[in-house]
Coordinates of C-alpha atoms in Angstrom, one line a residue:
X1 CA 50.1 91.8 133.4
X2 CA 53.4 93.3 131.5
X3 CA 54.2 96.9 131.4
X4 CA 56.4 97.9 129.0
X5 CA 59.6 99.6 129.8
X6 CA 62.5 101.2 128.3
X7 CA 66.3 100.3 129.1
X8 CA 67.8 103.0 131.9
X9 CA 70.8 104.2 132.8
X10 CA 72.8 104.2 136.0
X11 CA 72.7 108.1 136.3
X12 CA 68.6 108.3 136.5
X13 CA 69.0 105.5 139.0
X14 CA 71.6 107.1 141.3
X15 CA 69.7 110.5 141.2
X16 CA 66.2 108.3 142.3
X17 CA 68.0 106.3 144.9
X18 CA 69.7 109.7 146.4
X19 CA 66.9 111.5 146.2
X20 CA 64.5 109.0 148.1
X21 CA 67.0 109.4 150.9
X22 CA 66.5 112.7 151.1
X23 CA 63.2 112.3 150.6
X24 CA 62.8 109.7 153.7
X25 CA 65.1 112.1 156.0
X26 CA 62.1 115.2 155.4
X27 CA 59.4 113.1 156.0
X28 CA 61.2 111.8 159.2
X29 CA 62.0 115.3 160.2
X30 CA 58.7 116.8 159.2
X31 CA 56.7 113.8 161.3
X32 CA 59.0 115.2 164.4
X33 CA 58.0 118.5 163.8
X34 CA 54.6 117.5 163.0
X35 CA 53.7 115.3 166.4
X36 CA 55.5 117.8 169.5
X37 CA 51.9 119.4 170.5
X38 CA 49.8 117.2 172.4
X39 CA 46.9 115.4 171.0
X40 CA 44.5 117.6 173.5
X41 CA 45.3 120.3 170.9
X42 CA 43.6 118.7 168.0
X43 CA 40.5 120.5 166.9
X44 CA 39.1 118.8 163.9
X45 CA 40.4 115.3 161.9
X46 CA 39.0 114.5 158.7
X47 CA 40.0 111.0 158.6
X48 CA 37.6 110.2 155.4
X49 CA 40.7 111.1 153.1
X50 CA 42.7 108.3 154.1
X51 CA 41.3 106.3 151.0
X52 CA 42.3 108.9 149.0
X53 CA 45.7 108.4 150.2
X54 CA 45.7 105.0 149.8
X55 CA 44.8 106.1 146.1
X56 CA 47.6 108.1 145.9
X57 CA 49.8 105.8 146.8
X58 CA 49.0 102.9 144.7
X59 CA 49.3 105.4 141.7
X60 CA 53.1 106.3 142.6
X61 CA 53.2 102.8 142.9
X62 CA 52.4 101.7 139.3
X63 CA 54.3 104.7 138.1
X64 CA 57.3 102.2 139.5
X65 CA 56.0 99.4 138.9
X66 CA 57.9 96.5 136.7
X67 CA 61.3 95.0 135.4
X68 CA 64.2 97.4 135.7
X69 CA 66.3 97.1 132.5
X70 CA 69.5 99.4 133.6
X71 CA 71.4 98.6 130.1
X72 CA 71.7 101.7 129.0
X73 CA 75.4 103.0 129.0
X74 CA 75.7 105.7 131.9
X75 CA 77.6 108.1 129.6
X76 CA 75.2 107.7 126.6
X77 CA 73.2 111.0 125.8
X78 CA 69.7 109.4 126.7
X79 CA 71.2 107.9 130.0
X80 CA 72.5 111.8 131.3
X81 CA 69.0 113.6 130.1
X82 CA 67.3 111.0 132.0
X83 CA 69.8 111.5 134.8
X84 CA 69.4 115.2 134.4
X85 CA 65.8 115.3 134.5
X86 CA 65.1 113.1 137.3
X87 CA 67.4 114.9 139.6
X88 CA 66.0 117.8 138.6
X89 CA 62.5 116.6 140.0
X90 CA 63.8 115.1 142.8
X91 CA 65.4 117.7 143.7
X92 CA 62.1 120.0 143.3
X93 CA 60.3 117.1 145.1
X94 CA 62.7 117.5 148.8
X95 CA 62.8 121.0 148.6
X96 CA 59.0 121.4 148.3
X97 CA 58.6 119.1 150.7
X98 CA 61.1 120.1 153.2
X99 CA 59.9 124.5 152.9
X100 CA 56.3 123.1 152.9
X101 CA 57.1 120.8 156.1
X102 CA 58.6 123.5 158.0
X103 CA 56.4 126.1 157.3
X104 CA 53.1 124.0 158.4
X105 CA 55.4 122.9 161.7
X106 CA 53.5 121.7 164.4
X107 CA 50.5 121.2 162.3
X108 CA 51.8 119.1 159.7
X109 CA 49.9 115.8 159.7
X110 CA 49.0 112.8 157.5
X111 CA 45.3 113.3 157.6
X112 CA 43.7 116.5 157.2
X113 CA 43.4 117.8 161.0
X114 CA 43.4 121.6 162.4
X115 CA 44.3 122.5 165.4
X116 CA 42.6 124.7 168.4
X117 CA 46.1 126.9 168.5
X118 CA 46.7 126.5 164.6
X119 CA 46.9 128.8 162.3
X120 CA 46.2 129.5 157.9
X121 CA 49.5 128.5 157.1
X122 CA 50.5 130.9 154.0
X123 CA 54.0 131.1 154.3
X124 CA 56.6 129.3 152.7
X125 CA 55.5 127.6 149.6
X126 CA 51.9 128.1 150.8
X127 CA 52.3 131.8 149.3
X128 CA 52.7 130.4 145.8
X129 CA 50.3 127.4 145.9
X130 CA 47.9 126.1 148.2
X131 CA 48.9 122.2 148.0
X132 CA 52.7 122.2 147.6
X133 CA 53.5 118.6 148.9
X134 CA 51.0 117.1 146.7
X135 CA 53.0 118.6 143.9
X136 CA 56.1 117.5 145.4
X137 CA 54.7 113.9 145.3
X138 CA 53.9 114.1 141.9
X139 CA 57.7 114.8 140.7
X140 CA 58.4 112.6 142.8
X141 CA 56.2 110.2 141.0
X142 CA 57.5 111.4 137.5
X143 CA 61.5 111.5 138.7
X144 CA 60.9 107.7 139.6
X145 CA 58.6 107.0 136.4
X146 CA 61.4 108.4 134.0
X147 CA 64.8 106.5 136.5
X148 CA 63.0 103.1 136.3
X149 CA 62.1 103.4 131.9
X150 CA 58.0 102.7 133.0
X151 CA 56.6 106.4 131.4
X152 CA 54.1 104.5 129.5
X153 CA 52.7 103.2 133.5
X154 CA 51.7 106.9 133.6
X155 CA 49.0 106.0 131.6
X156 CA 47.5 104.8 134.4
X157 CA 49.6 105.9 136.9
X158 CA 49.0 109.8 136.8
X159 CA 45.0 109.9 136.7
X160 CA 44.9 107.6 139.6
X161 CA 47.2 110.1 141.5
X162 CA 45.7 113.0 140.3
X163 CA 41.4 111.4 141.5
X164 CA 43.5 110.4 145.1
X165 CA 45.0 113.8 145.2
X166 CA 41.4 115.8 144.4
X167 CA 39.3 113.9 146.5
X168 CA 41.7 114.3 149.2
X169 CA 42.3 118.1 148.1
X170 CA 38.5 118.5 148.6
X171 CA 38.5 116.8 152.0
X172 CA 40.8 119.0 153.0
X173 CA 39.1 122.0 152.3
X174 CA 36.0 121.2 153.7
X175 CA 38.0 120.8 157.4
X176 CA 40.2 124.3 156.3
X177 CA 37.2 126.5 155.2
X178 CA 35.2 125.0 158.6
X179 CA 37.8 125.7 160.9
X180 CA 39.3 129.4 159.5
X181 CA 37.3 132.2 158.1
X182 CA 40.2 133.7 156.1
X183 CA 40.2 130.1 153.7
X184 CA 38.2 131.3 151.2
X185 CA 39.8 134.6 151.0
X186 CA 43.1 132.2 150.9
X187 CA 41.9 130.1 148.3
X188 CA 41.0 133.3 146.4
X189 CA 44.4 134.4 146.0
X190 CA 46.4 131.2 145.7
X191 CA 46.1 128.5 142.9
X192 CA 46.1 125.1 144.5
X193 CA 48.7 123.5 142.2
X194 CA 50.4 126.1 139.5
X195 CA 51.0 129.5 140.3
X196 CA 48.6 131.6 138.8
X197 CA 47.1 129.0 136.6
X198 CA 45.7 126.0 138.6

């Protein structure tokens, strides 16, 4: 199968590859965080959304998936923009990631899960938007889309992403509204993606 792709230039490339490395380092720090309280304290695990995740991920996937044609001249006007933007959504990416990760602490988790001494998180980016790393995914899908010259994979890249992330968004929910009986008052209030809008 060939997916097309445009030439690239070193500075979208250097912002990808820096910003995965920032990326890794939350995730490592938020999986610390996430896995201090013993397992005793678990309450409820959904673990029906880990096909959704594998969704997910095979949608980021495609969005990187093919040749890398890094011909573009780094000081070219196309080659900064590029380099502009995709640090610019990397850089969105960590920080959601990171504020998210920190406020959710010791109940951050792969799989939906609440805990029997958890509480609504609604801090943090949680106060703006109810799903804040899956949006943080998604730049991070688009930074890496736009550094490696495969937009067009977002074709099929993005709606994959986007049925793994509402399937898993609705898993979610089910465990959150079951387990806290100020959710749907929550959910009232806060859009699950945009602020004010979705």
């Amino acid at each position: 199968m060939h997916f097309p792709h445009d030439p690239v230039g070193l500075p979208g490339l250097a912002a990808l590859g820096c910003g995965f490395i920032a990326f890794v380092v939350t995730l490592l720090l938020a999986r610390r965080r996430g896995v201090k309280a013993p397992k005793s304290a678990d309450n409820t695990r959904s673990n029906a959304s880990i096909v959704w995740i594998i969704v997910q991920g095979i949608g980021i996937g495609i969005a990187g998936f093919g040749p890398v044609d890094a011909s573009l001249a780094a000081a070219s006007t196309k080659a900064v923009i590029e380099g502009f933007a995709v640090l610019a959504l990397m850089l969105s990416a960590v920080w959601l990631f990171d504020a998210s990760s920190r406020a959710t602490g010791k109940n951050w988790a792969l799989v939906a899960r609440t805990r029997s001494d958890g509480t609504l998180v609604q801090s943090g980016p949680f106060a703006r938007i109810r799903n804040p790393i899956y949006v943080a995914l998604g730049c991070f899908m688009l930074a890496m889309a736009i550094a490696y010259g495969h937009t067009r994979n977002l074709l099929i890249a993005a709606p994959l992403y986007a049925l793994g992330t509402w399937m898993r968004v609705r898993h979610e929910e089910m465990v959150l509204r079951a387990t806290f009986p100020d959710y749907d008052a929550y959910a009232a209030r806060v859009k699950r993606f945009v602020p004010g809008i979705l």
